[in-house]
């Protein structure tokens, strides 16, 4: 086949490929990384398809391959195409997800003089002559340098003119590779040991004490020694080493070493546990599916089990079974820093066979892990959402722990993919099994399980290995009653008593607050009333700068009322508290307790999560105060009390998923208490004690929550009964931003009309929930329908718009 369809790393390429001729003798395969001429540049690209004929008449030749082996597997190539289509993202953005760390490089353009003999320079214009002189002075100049001297546009124009007249030529050189394997220098003897010993004696006679010392040291080493170590131990310098090398007594070796991100942690081996009956049942079903040869559809398992029900043990045994069958796995966790305990458990079950990928690794470390994975050296790859793109060969199983977590959706850059959906697609392409695990499954996932699209496996009870530790008792405190009783502290009487008792008894307490900064909704301090939009049934968001309430779906605006519409209280403008304030108040109220705060302000540094966690684990603090970070993955047996300062912050997000979010958060928080023999208790403070999400969380009752929630979703035609697309326009000028959003809405509406599409509605425009970000204003439109992205795929979305398919937060 003579032609290749190449996905090119250029912003103009968008969702299409370009045809290139494969030059004679260049072996090119699907997934191969190549250099291709594009316009006047040489760009990186990846071959997505080979064909016998080009898609266009005139094609250029592929300039070269970048690496001898394809960088993407055929399944990954298909996955990249799927991602680009599904999330309407540029193809190269999708491909880039799977490229080796540090892969992306530019080719630098150079201009070389090629003036024919006897050419009359005076026939040139002044500008051209000036440029040509600059090139001629050194025979070769980088285009960058010319651009600096002449200005970018001008330099490019003049160079093009000179190229056309044959006075200069372009050539390309690659930017240096960013990540390389780390190489260490080793020293060893270059002669037999007895010969070396003789030399030692000779050297000593000559008074070359340092050389003698080094040679003697090396004689006594069974293996080559790292240069650094030899230097340290013998206090020798470079001259000494060089002298021995010159005499051919010592040899230098350069050895690739692996930078190992797990090496800092001591790992103890662990062995498979004897499963409980519920675990056994689930485990056997998964094993069966793993053993089946060919599957048309990948089997998606939803493993629904309360915290501590033994889900992780099932993942471990399923992975072991896959390995036994000659396959490998990928495990996704919501966030590495918060799941160190979980990672330790994988590392200790598969010693030396686990790779961890995450953003805090240096480029070199990531590069090493990537190579190790591609070489088939690990059984299990663990990482956050991006780990789904690891080049794991023989992929047989994918595990997504805490599948409901929003961190699985990439929201800040293209492609705005959801790792769960990508993983299901990847499992399909590889014939792999996939396990989605959660104590509080995403409503949409559970809906699929109910419809039997997914295979539901349940673990209804905690394993309770230590002593009896059933799910903790949850008390819901009505804050309105507190105020009526004259308690104005942020701690209810019940919570106060419980904290004092726990701390007094040498136990530990966690206090949880959903948000760091100021709350975004206002609430009546006396009756808890929150003003909502009458049209959209979402809470109005308070804008501090304008002192106004705004609906972030339909842009309805109103001033903050003087009196509470429900109870006529004057104390309507209550903004809630942040973690700092909470810490202060806790210090005042419980002066004898040692406090520790854990939020994104206190955890900016690299190992700060681990430090805070260790401190608390070692009982160097009595009370841990934190945001949602503290709700995840921790297993702290000494914690007997968890207090939720206000459940209302999540409940009042202007988003149809607010109820789900609240239920998930409260359930996670509650799961932190009572993991030890002392048992535990949870106290939830709220102004809405009757809300179904809070009620269901207090009763540890997922079904209760799900039934109510799915009913509301159906009623309002929200996902899973529809799909959404969010379109956000940003600009420094707010009014212009709003006008563009309105123009876009008209354009979309006309398009829907003229195509006669039924069932797509446009919501908005309205200011986005985060209206102003880094000096730019943001306006949002929402499309809702059975397949709004298929509709949107045919419409060229203008510059400045960000499209998010299946957004997780509105
Ligand atoms: P989950 O992932 O559902 O929160 P884990 O797998 O972490 O649950 O299990 C909770 C605790 O129970 C862990 O300490 C784990 O080691 C232990 N455990 C799990 N399964 C068993 C078992 N079959 N026998 C004994 N202990 C178990
Ligand atoms: Zn009120
Ligand atoms: Zn509204």
PDB file of C-alpha atoms in Angstrom, residues 547-763:
ATOM      1  CA  UNK A 547     -24.522  42.004  45.177  1.00  0.00           C
ATOM      2  CA  UNK A 548     -27.097  40.227  43.039  1.00  0.00           C
ATOM      3  CA  UNK A 549     -28.639  36.752  42.626  1.00  0.00           C
ATOM      4  CA  UNK A 550     -28.335  35.048  39.235  1.00  0.00           C
ATOM      5  CA  UNK A 551     -29.748  31.836  37.754  1.00  0.00           C
ATOM      6  CA  UNK A 552     -26.929  30.093  35.974  1.00  0.00           C
ATOM      7  CA  UNK A 553     -29.224  28.259  33.633  1.00  0.00           C
ATOM      8  CA  UNK A 554     -31.582  30.923  32.324  1.00  0.00           C
ATOM      9  CA  UNK A 555     -29.924  34.163  33.460  1.00  0.00           C
ATOM     10  CA  UNK A 556     -32.847  35.243  35.652  1.00  0.00           C
ATOM     11  CA  UNK A 557     -31.625  37.963  38.031  1.00  0.00           C
ATOM     12  CA  UNK A 558     -32.968  39.466  41.211  1.00  0.00           C
ATOM     13  CA  UNK A 559     -31.686  41.614  44.048  1.00  0.00           C
ATOM     14  CA  UNK A 560     -31.141  39.987  47.418  1.00  0.00           C
ATOM     15  CA  UNK A 561     -34.422  40.447  49.318  1.00  0.00           C
ATOM     16  CA  UNK A 562     -34.397  42.334  52.610  1.00  0.00           C
ATOM     17  CA  UNK A 563     -36.535  39.738  54.335  1.00  0.00           C
ATOM     18  CA  UNK A 564     -36.704  35.993  54.014  1.00  0.00           C
ATOM     19  CA  UNK A 565     -39.691  35.170  51.743  1.00  0.00           C
ATOM     20  CA  UNK A 566     -40.470  32.202  53.939  1.00  0.00           C
ATOM     21  CA  UNK A 567     -40.093  33.364  57.560  1.00  0.00           C
ATOM     22  CA  UNK A 568     -39.636  37.131  57.218  1.00  0.00           C
ATOM     23  CA  UNK A 569     -36.339  36.978  59.057  1.00  0.00           C
ATOM     24  CA  UNK A 570     -33.866  39.762  58.366  1.00  0.00           C
ATOM     25  CA  UNK A 571     -30.929  37.391  58.465  1.00  0.00           C
ATOM     26  CA  UNK A 572     -31.330  36.206  54.913  1.00  0.00           C
ATOM     27  CA  UNK A 573     -27.801  36.912  53.702  1.00  0.00           C
ATOM     28  CA  UNK A 574     -25.872  34.090  55.311  1.00  0.00           C
ATOM     29  CA  UNK A 575     -22.908  32.906  53.299  1.00  0.00           C
ATOM     30  CA  UNK A 576     -21.698  29.910  55.237  1.00  0.00           C
ATOM     31  CA  UNK A 577     -18.162  29.258  56.425  1.00  0.00           C
ATOM     32  CA  UNK A 578     -14.862  28.136  54.937  1.00  0.00           C
ATOM     33  CA  UNK A 579     -12.270  25.739  56.320  1.00  0.00           C
ATOM     34  CA  UNK A 580     -10.128  28.510  57.754  1.00  0.00           C
ATOM     35  CA  UNK A 581     -13.027  29.949  59.687  1.00  0.00           C
ATOM     36  CA  UNK A 582     -13.931  26.477  60.850  1.00  0.00           C
ATOM     37  CA  UNK A 583     -10.415  25.892  62.114  1.00  0.00           C
ATOM     38  CA  UNK A 584     -10.559  29.139  64.044  1.00  0.00           C
ATOM     39  CA  UNK A 585     -13.884  28.316  65.639  1.00  0.00           C
ATOM     40  CA  UNK A 586     -12.766  24.810  66.503  1.00  0.00           C
ATOM     41  CA  UNK A 587      -9.664  26.244  68.160  1.00  0.00           C
ATOM     42  CA  UNK A 588     -11.832  28.454  70.298  1.00  0.00           C
ATOM     43  CA  UNK A 589     -14.377  25.798  71.152  1.00  0.00           C
ATOM     44  CA  UNK A 590     -11.988  22.904  71.831  1.00  0.00           C
ATOM     45  CA  UNK A 591      -8.853  24.590  73.068  1.00  0.00           C
ATOM     46  CA  UNK A 592      -7.307  21.386  74.388  1.00  0.00           C
ATOM     47  CA  UNK A 593      -7.537  19.542  71.022  1.00  0.00           C
ATOM     48  CA  UNK A 594      -4.696  19.429  68.498  1.00  0.00           C
ATOM     49  CA  UNK A 595      -5.941  20.488  65.044  1.00  0.00           C
ATOM     50  CA  UNK A 596      -4.817  19.646  61.542  1.00  0.00           C
ATOM     51  CA  UNK A 597      -6.202  21.234  58.387  1.00  0.00           C
ATOM     52  CA  UNK A 598      -6.249  19.473  55.033  1.00  0.00           C
ATOM     53  CA  UNK A 599      -7.462  21.338  51.973  1.00  0.00           C
ATOM     54  CA  UNK A 600      -5.982  22.489  48.695  1.00  0.00           C
ATOM     55  CA  UNK A 601      -4.420  25.504  50.474  1.00  0.00           C
ATOM     56  CA  UNK A 602      -2.396  23.342  52.815  1.00  0.00           C
ATOM     57  CA  UNK A 603      -1.459  20.676  50.281  1.00  0.00           C
ATOM     58  CA  UNK A 604       0.278  22.558  47.513  1.00  0.00           C
ATOM     59  CA  UNK A 605       3.678  20.987  48.113  1.00  0.00           C
ATOM     60  CA  UNK A 606       4.663  17.625  46.649  1.00  0.00           C
ATOM     61  CA  UNK A 607       4.361  15.269  49.590  1.00  0.00           C
ATOM     62  CA  UNK A 608       2.080  17.332  51.775  1.00  0.00           C
ATOM     63  CA  UNK A 609      -0.877  14.930  51.424  1.00  0.00           C
ATOM     64  CA  UNK A 610       1.234  12.099  52.720  1.00  0.00           C
ATOM     65  CA  UNK A 611       2.700  14.207  55.522  1.00  0.00           C
ATOM     66  CA  UNK A 612      -0.676  15.335  56.786  1.00  0.00           C
ATOM     67  CA  UNK A 613      -2.055  11.820  56.534  1.00  0.00           C
ATOM     68  CA  UNK A 614       0.906  10.340  58.400  1.00  0.00           C
ATOM     69  CA  UNK A 615       0.652  12.945  61.103  1.00  0.00           C
ATOM     70  CA  UNK A 616      -2.998  12.142  61.635  1.00  0.00           C
ATOM     71  CA  UNK A 617      -2.435   8.386  61.417  1.00  0.00           C
ATOM     72  CA  UNK A 618       0.245   8.646  64.090  1.00  0.00           C
ATOM     73  CA  UNK A 619      -2.243  10.463  66.269  1.00  0.00           C
ATOM     74  CA  UNK A 620      -0.239  13.648  66.374  1.00  0.00           C
ATOM     75  CA  UNK A 621      -3.543  15.483  66.026  1.00  0.00           C
ATOM     76  CA  UNK A 622      -7.016  14.946  67.435  1.00  0.00           C
ATOM     77  CA  UNK A 623      -9.158  16.735  64.895  1.00  0.00           C
ATOM     78  CA  UNK A 624      -8.680  16.753  61.141  1.00  0.00           C
ATOM     79  CA  UNK A 625     -10.487  19.542  59.322  1.00  0.00           C
ATOM     80  CA  UNK A 626     -10.876  19.266  55.593  1.00  0.00           C
ATOM     81  CA  UNK A 627     -12.736  19.595  52.335  1.00  0.00           C
ATOM     82  CA  UNK A 628     -13.956  16.661  50.258  1.00  0.00           C
ATOM     83  CA  UNK A 629     -10.370  15.468  49.998  1.00  0.00           C
ATOM     84  CA  UNK A 630     -10.621  13.887  53.414  1.00  0.00           C
ATOM     85  CA  UNK A 631     -13.562  11.783  52.322  1.00  0.00           C
ATOM     86  CA  UNK A 632     -11.651   9.562  49.983  1.00  0.00           C
ATOM     87  CA  UNK A 633      -9.931   6.276  50.464  1.00  0.00           C
ATOM     88  CA  UNK A 634      -8.663   6.806  53.981  1.00  0.00           C
ATOM     89  CA  UNK A 635      -8.795   3.927  56.396  1.00  0.00           C
ATOM     90  CA  UNK A 636      -8.256   5.397  59.830  1.00  0.00           C
ATOM     91  CA  UNK A 637      -9.442   3.064  62.579  1.00  0.00           C
ATOM     92  CA  UNK A 638      -8.986   5.608  65.364  1.00  0.00           C
ATOM     93  CA  UNK A 639     -11.570   7.945  63.900  1.00  0.00           C
ATOM     94  CA  UNK A 640     -14.784   7.469  65.813  1.00  0.00           C
ATOM     95  CA  UNK A 641     -16.567  10.677  64.920  1.00  0.00           C
ATOM     96  CA  UNK A 642     -17.130  12.407  61.617  1.00  0.00           C
ATOM     97  CA  UNK A 643     -18.918  15.738  61.607  1.00  0.00           C
ATOM     98  CA  UNK A 644     -20.367  17.341  58.493  1.00  0.00           C
ATOM     99  CA  UNK A 645     -20.534  21.065  59.258  1.00  0.00           C
ATOM    100  CA  UNK A 646     -23.026  21.782  56.486  1.00  0.00           C
ATOM    101  CA  UNK A 647     -24.515  19.322  54.050  1.00  0.00           C
ATOM    102  CA  UNK A 648     -26.184  22.193  52.235  1.00  0.00           C
ATOM    103  CA  UNK A 649     -23.220  23.451  50.234  1.00  0.00           C
ATOM    104  CA  UNK A 650     -23.381  20.519  47.845  1.00  0.00           C
ATOM    105  CA  UNK A 651     -27.155  20.407  47.908  1.00  0.00           C
ATOM    106  CA  UNK A 652     -27.416  23.969  46.658  1.00  0.00           C
ATOM    107  CA  UNK A 653     -25.141  23.759  43.671  1.00  0.00           C
ATOM    108  CA  UNK A 654     -26.999  25.067  40.625  1.00  0.00           C
ATOM    109  CA  UNK A 655     -26.840  21.710  38.901  1.00  0.00           C
ATOM    110  CA  UNK A 656     -29.322  18.915  38.387  1.00  0.00           C
ATOM    111  CA  UNK A 657     -26.756  16.547  39.865  1.00  0.00           C
ATOM    112  CA  UNK A 658     -26.665  18.389  43.213  1.00  0.00           C
ATOM    113  CA  UNK A 659     -28.718  15.689  44.944  1.00  0.00           C
ATOM    114  CA  UNK A 660     -26.485  12.941  43.620  1.00  0.00           C
ATOM    115  CA  UNK A 661     -23.387  14.863  44.579  1.00  0.00           C
ATOM    116  CA  UNK A 662     -24.664  15.373  48.117  1.00  0.00           C
ATOM    117  CA  UNK A 663     -25.565  11.739  48.535  1.00  0.00           C
ATOM    118  CA  UNK A 664     -22.153  10.628  47.276  1.00  0.00           C
ATOM    119  CA  UNK A 665     -20.254  13.046  49.476  1.00  0.00           C
ATOM    120  CA  UNK A 666     -22.183  12.222  52.618  1.00  0.00           C
ATOM    121  CA  UNK A 667     -21.911   8.502  52.018  1.00  0.00           C
ATOM    122  CA  UNK A 668     -18.161   8.776  51.493  1.00  0.00           C
ATOM    123  CA  UNK A 669     -17.776  10.883  54.600  1.00  0.00           C
ATOM    124  CA  UNK A 670     -19.853   8.477  56.621  1.00  0.00           C
ATOM    125  CA  UNK A 671     -17.676   5.650  55.359  1.00  0.00           C
ATOM    126  CA  UNK A 672     -14.669   7.207  57.115  1.00  0.00           C
ATOM    127  CA  UNK A 673     -16.123   6.673  60.564  1.00  0.00           C
ATOM    128  CA  UNK A 674     -16.078   3.514  62.563  1.00  0.00           C
ATOM    129  CA  UNK A 675     -13.470   1.587  60.605  1.00  0.00           C
ATOM    130  CA  UNK A 676     -11.960   0.307  63.839  1.00  0.00           C
ATOM    131  CA  UNK A 677     -12.992  -1.707  66.883  1.00  0.00           C
ATOM    132  CA  UNK A 678     -14.232   1.430  68.632  1.00  0.00           C
ATOM    133  CA  UNK A 679     -17.099   1.822  66.182  1.00  0.00           C
ATOM    134  CA  UNK A 680     -18.172   5.225  65.084  1.00  0.00           C
ATOM    135  CA  UNK A 681     -20.688   7.939  64.651  1.00  0.00           C
ATOM    136  CA  UNK A 682     -21.511  10.519  62.011  1.00  0.00           C
ATOM    137  CA  UNK A 683     -23.254  13.825  62.613  1.00  0.00           C
ATOM    138  CA  UNK A 684     -24.628  15.740  59.631  1.00  0.00           C
ATOM    139  CA  UNK A 685     -25.684  19.355  60.135  1.00  0.00           C
ATOM    140  CA  UNK A 686     -28.182  20.786  57.654  1.00  0.00           C
ATOM    141  CA  UNK A 687     -31.055  23.176  57.120  1.00  0.00           C
ATOM    142  CA  UNK A 688     -32.796  20.579  54.929  1.00  0.00           C
ATOM    143  CA  UNK A 689     -32.983  17.441  57.067  1.00  0.00           C
ATOM    144  CA  UNK A 690     -35.947  16.144  55.083  1.00  0.00           C
ATOM    145  CA  UNK A 691     -34.119  16.136  51.711  1.00  0.00           C
ATOM    146  CA  UNK A 692     -34.058  12.644  50.168  1.00  0.00           C
ATOM    147  CA  UNK A 693     -30.314  12.739  49.475  1.00  0.00           C
ATOM    148  CA  UNK A 694     -29.556  13.455  53.127  1.00  0.00           C
ATOM    149  CA  UNK A 695     -32.152  10.996  54.393  1.00  0.00           C
ATOM    150  CA  UNK A 696     -30.853   8.219  52.159  1.00  0.00           C
ATOM    151  CA  UNK A 697     -27.218   8.885  53.083  1.00  0.00           C
ATOM    152  CA  UNK A 698     -28.104   8.824  56.786  1.00  0.00           C
ATOM    153  CA  UNK A 699     -29.736   5.416  56.315  1.00  0.00           C
ATOM    154  CA  UNK A 700     -26.940   4.086  54.086  1.00  0.00           C
ATOM    155  CA  UNK A 701     -29.667   3.359  51.589  1.00  0.00           C
ATOM    156  CA  UNK A 702     -28.579   3.632  47.964  1.00  0.00           C
ATOM    157  CA  UNK A 703     -31.829   2.198  46.605  1.00  0.00           C
ATOM    158  CA  UNK A 704     -33.876   4.836  48.405  1.00  0.00           C
ATOM    159  CA  UNK A 705     -31.745   7.552  46.891  1.00  0.00           C
ATOM    160  CA  UNK A 706     -31.665   6.026  43.419  1.00  0.00           C
ATOM    161  CA  UNK A 707     -35.432   5.545  43.150  1.00  0.00           C
ATOM    162  CA  UNK A 708     -36.146   9.169  44.013  1.00  0.00           C
ATOM    163  CA  UNK A 709     -33.332  10.507  41.873  1.00  0.00           C
ATOM    164  CA  UNK A 710     -34.114   8.513  38.737  1.00  0.00           C
ATOM    165  CA  UNK A 711     -37.725   9.674  39.055  1.00  0.00           C
ATOM    166  CA  UNK A 712     -36.647  13.312  38.980  1.00  0.00           C
ATOM    167  CA  UNK A 713     -34.297  12.666  36.096  1.00  0.00           C
ATOM    168  CA  UNK A 714     -37.098  11.124  34.066  1.00  0.00           C
ATOM    169  CA  UNK A 715     -39.499  13.909  34.921  1.00  0.00           C
ATOM    170  CA  UNK A 716     -37.100  16.672  33.860  1.00  0.00           C
ATOM    171  CA  UNK A 717     -35.621  14.664  30.965  1.00  0.00           C
ATOM    172  CA  UNK A 718     -32.110  14.928  32.340  1.00  0.00           C
ATOM    173  CA  UNK A 719     -29.417  12.279  31.753  1.00  0.00           C
ATOM    174  CA  UNK A 720     -29.615   9.271  31.449  1.00  0.00           C
ATOM    175  CA  UNK A 721     -32.892  10.129  29.665  1.00  0.00           C
ATOM    176  CA  UNK A 722     -31.133  12.629  27.448  1.00  0.00           C
ATOM    177  CA  UNK A 723     -27.628  13.704  26.635  1.00  0.00           C
ATOM    178  CA  UNK A 724     -26.209  17.167  27.180  1.00  0.00           C
ATOM    179  CA  UNK A 725     -23.654  19.341  25.492  1.00  0.00           C
ATOM    180  CA  UNK A 726     -22.324  22.445  27.141  1.00  0.00           C
ATOM    181  CA  UNK A 727     -21.040  25.264  24.953  1.00  0.00           C
ATOM    182  CA  UNK A 728     -19.076  27.991  26.664  1.00  0.00           C
ATOM    183  CA  UNK A 729     -17.927  31.218  25.076  1.00  0.00           C
ATOM    184  CA  UNK A 730     -15.259  33.297  26.758  1.00  0.00           C
ATOM    185  CA  UNK A 731     -14.209  36.870  26.189  1.00  0.00           C
ATOM    186  CA  UNK A 732     -12.770  39.762  28.148  1.00  0.00           C
ATOM    187  CA  UNK A 733     -15.866  41.820  27.346  1.00  0.00           C
ATOM    188  CA  UNK A 734     -18.964  40.581  29.152  1.00  0.00           C
ATOM    189  CA  UNK A 735     -21.532  42.257  26.883  1.00  0.00           C
ATOM    190  CA  UNK A 736     -19.822  41.001  23.740  1.00  0.00           C
ATOM    191  CA  UNK A 737     -19.695  37.559  25.264  1.00  0.00           C
ATOM    192  CA  UNK A 738     -23.431  37.610  25.908  1.00  0.00           C
ATOM    193  CA  UNK A 739     -24.182  38.848  22.371  1.00  0.00           C
ATOM    194  CA  UNK A 740     -22.084  36.073  20.824  1.00  0.00           C
ATOM    195  CA  UNK A 741     -23.881  33.499  22.966  1.00  0.00           C
ATOM    196  CA  UNK A 742     -27.237  34.849  21.785  1.00  0.00           C
ATOM    197  CA  UNK A 743     -26.081  34.843  18.166  1.00  0.00           C
ATOM    198  CA  UNK A 744     -24.950  31.246  18.515  1.00  0.00           C
ATOM    199  CA  UNK A 745     -28.273  30.268  20.011  1.00  0.00           C
ATOM    200  CA  UNK A 746     -30.132  31.738  17.011  1.00  0.00           C
ATOM    201  CA  UNK A 747     -27.776  29.971  14.636  1.00  0.00           C
ATOM    202  CA  UNK A 748     -28.284  26.629  16.335  1.00  0.00           C
ATOM    203  CA  UNK A 749     -32.039  27.114  16.529  1.00  0.00           C
ATOM    204  CA  UNK A 750     -32.236  27.886  12.796  1.00  0.00           C
ATOM    205  CA  UNK A 751     -30.142  24.846  12.030  1.00  0.00           C
ATOM    206  CA  UNK A 752     -32.358  22.614  14.164  1.00  0.00           C
ATOM    207  CA  UNK A 753     -35.407  24.083  12.428  1.00  0.00           C
ATOM    208  CA  UNK A 754     -34.122  23.762   8.881  1.00  0.00           C
ATOM    209  CA  UNK A 755     -32.958  20.213   9.436  1.00  0.00           C
ATOM    210  CA  UNK A 756     -36.273  19.401  11.050  1.00  0.00           C
ATOM    211  CA  UNK A 757     -34.623  17.728  14.024  1.00  0.00           C
ATOM    212  CA  UNK A 758     -37.021  16.882  16.817  1.00  0.00           C
ATOM    213  CA  UNK A 759     -36.191  16.734  20.484  1.00  0.00           C
ATOM    214  CA  UNK A 760     -33.168  18.985  20.779  1.00  0.00           C
ATOM    215  CA  UNK A 761     -33.662  21.896  23.092  1.00  0.00           C
ATOM    216  CA  UNK A 762     -31.362  24.831  23.756  1.00  0.00           C
ATOM    217  CA  UNK A 763     -31.090  26.105  27.311  1.00  0.00           C
TER     218      UNK A 763
END
